[in-house]
Tab-separated table of C-alpha atoms in Angstrom:
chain	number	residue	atom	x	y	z
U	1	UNK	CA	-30.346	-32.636	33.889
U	2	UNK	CA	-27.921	-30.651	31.460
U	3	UNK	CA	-25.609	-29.791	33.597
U	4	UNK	CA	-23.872	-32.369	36.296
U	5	UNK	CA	-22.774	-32.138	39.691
U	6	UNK	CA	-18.953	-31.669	38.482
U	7	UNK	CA	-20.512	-28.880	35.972
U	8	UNK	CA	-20.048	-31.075	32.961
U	9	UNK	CA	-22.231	-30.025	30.491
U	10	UNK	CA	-24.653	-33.867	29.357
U	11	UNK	CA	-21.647	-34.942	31.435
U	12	UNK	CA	-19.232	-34.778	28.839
U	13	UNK	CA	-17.930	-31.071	28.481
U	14	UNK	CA	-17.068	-28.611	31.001
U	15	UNK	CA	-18.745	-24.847	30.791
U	16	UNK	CA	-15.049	-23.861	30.287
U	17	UNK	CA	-14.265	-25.851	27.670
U	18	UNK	CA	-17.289	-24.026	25.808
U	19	UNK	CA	-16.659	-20.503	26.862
U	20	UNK	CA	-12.876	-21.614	25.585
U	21	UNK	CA	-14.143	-22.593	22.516
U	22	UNK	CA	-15.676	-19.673	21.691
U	23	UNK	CA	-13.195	-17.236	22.714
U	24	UNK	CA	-10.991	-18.974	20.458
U	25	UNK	CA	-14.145	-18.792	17.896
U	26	UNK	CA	-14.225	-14.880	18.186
U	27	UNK	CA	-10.224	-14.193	18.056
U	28	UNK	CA	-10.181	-16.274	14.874
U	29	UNK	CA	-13.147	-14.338	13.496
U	30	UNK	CA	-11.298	-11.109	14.865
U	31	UNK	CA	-7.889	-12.206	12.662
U	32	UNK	CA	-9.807	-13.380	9.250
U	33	UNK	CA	-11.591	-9.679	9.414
U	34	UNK	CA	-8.149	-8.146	9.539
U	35	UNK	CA	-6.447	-9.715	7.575
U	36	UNK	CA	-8.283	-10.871	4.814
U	37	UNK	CA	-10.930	-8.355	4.020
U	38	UNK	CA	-10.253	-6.105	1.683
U	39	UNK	CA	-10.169	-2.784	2.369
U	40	UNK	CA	-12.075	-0.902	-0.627
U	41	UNK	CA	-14.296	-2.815	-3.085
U	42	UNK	CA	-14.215	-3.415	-6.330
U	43	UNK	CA	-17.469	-2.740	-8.036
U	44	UNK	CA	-18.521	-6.351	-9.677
U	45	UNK	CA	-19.614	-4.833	-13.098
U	46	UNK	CA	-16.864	-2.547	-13.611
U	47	UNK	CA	-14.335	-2.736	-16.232
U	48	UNK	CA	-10.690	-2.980	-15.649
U	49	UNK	CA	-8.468	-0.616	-17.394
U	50	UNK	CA	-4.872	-0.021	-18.402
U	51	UNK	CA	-3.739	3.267	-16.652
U	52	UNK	CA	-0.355	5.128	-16.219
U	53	UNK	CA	0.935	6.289	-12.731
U	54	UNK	CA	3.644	8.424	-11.745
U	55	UNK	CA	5.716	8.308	-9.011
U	56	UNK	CA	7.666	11.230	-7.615
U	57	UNK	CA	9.420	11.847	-4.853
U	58	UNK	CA	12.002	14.679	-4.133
U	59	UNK	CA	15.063	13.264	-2.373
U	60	UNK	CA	15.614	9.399	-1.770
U	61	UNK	CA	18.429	7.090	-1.192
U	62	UNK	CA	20.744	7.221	-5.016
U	63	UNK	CA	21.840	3.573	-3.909
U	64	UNK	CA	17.434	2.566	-3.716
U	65	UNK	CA	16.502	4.567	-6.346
U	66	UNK	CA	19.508	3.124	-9.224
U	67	UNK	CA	18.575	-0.724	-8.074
U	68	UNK	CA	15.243	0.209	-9.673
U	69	UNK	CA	14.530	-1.505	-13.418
U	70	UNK	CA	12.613	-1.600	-16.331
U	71	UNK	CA	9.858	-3.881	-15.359
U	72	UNK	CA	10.490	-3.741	-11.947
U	73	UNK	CA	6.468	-4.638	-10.142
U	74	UNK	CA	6.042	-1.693	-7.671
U	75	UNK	CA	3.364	-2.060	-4.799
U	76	UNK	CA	2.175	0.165	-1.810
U	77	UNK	CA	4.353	-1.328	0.951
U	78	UNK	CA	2.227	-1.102	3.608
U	79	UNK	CA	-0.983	-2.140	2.435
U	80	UNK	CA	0.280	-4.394	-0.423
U	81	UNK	CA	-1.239	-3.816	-3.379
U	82	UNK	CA	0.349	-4.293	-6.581
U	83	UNK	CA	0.667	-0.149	-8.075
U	84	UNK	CA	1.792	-1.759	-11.449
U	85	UNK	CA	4.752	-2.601	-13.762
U	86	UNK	CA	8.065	0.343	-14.238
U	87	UNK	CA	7.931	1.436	-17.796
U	88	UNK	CA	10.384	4.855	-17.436
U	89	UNK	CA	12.879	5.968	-14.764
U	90	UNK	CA	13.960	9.904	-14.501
U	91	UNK	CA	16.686	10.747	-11.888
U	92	UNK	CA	17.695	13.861	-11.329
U	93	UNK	CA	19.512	15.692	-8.073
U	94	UNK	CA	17.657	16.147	-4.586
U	95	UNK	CA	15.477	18.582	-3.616
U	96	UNK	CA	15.660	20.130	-0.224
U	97	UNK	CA	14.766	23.256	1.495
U	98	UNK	CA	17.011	24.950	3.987
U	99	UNK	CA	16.182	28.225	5.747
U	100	UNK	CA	19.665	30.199	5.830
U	101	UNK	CA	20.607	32.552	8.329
U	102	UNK	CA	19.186	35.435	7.139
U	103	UNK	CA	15.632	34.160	6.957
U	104	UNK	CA	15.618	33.259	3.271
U	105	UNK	CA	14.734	29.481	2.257
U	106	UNK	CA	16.619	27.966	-0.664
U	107	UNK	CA	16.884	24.449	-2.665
U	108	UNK	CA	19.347	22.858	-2.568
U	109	UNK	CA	20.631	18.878	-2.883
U	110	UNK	CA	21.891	16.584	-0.777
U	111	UNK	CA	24.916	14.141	-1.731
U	112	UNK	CA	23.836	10.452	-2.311
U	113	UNK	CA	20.584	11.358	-2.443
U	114	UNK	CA	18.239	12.095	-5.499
U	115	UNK	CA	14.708	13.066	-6.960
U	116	UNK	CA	12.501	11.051	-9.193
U	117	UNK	CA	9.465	10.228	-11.436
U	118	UNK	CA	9.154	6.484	-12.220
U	119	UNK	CA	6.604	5.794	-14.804
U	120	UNK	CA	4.338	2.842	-14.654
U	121	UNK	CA	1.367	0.902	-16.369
U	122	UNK	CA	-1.240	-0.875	-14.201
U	123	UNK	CA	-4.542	-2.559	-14.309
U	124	UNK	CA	-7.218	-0.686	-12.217
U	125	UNK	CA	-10.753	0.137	-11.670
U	126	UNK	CA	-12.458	3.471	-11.607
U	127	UNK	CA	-13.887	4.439	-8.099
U	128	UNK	CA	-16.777	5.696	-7.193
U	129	UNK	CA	-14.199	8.895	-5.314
U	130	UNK	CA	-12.487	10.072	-8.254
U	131	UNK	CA	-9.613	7.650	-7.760
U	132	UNK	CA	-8.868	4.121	-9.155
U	133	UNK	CA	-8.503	0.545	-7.361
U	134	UNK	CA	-5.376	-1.220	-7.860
U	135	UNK	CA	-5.375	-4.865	-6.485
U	136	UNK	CA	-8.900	-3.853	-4.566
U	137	UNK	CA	-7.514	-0.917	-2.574
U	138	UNK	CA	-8.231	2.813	-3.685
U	139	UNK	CA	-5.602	5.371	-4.814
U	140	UNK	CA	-5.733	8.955	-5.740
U	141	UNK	CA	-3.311	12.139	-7.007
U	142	UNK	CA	-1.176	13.117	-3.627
U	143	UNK	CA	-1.014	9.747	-1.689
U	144	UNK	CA	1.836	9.313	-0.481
U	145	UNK	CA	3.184	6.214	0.848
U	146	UNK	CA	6.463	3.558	1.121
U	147	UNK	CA	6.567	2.069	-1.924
U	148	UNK	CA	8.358	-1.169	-3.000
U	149	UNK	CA	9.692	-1.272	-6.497
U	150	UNK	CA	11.646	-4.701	-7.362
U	151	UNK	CA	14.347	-4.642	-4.061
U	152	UNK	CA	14.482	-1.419	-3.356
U	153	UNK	CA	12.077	0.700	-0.692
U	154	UNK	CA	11.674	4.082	-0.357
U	155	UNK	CA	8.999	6.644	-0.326
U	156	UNK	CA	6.752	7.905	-3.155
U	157	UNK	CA	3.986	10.014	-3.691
U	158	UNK	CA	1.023	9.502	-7.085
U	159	UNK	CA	1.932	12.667	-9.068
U	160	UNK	CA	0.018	11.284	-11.985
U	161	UNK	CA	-3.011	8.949	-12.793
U	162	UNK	CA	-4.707	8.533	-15.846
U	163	UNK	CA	-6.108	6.666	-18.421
U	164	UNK	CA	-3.963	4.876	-21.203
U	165	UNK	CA	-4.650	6.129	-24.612
């Protein structure tokens, strides 16, 4: 008989202990697929190339923005992919829009705060949806995201993507 008269299973292992077992089984499945696969693939014959991005981003921290350097590796914070190396810093004041009293809206800037356009090289891979994949996951002109340059975080937003040379 397989199963026992104390439900041991050749009367060694209980039922639970399986179904245990392969809960366990399916959670670490459930962790590996979350964790560890990427997100966008990288197409096996293509070619990586050298490309310049820029960063903008119209009012951040001055005290984020000034730890930034030469160098510097910047990646996407949240979904960790390296963007690329800092080969140019601009800083310039804030940009903000208030609405005044009488309806108009107007820029202005905000103290200890600033605007700018950090320049860097990376290695990527054309996609197939008019963007290119850095460190397997796909970027395009207009994403915006929290971007980690060296120490500093703040937010950013791809205002330029192309092709060196």
């Amino acid at each position: 008989m397989i199963i026992d008269s104390k439900g041991k299973l050749f009367g060694k292992v209980s039922i639970i202990d399986i179904l245990i077992l392969l809960v366990l089984a399916v959670g670490i499945a459930g962790v590996w697929a979350k964790f560890f696969k990427s997100g966008s693939v990288t197409p096996i014959a293509a070619k990586s190339e050298t490309y310049i991005v820029g960063l903008y981003w119209e009012e951040s921290p001055e005290f984020a923005v000034n730890a930034v350097k030469i160098g510097d590796i910047a990646r996407d914070f949240d979904r960790g992919a390296i963007l690329g190396k800092v080969t140019d810093i601009k800083i310039a004041d804030s940009i903000s829009f208030v609405k005044t009293d009488d309806g108009r809206v107007v820029a202005g800037s905000t103290p200890g705060y600033v605007s700018y356009h950090i320049t860097l090289e990376a290695t990527g891979v054309p996609s197939d949806i008019g963007g290119v994949i850095f460190d397997g996951m796909d970027y395009q002109i207009g994403k915006q995201m929290t971007v980690k340059v060296g120490s500093a975080i703040f937010m950013g937003r791809i205002d330029r993507l192309e092709k060196k040379g």
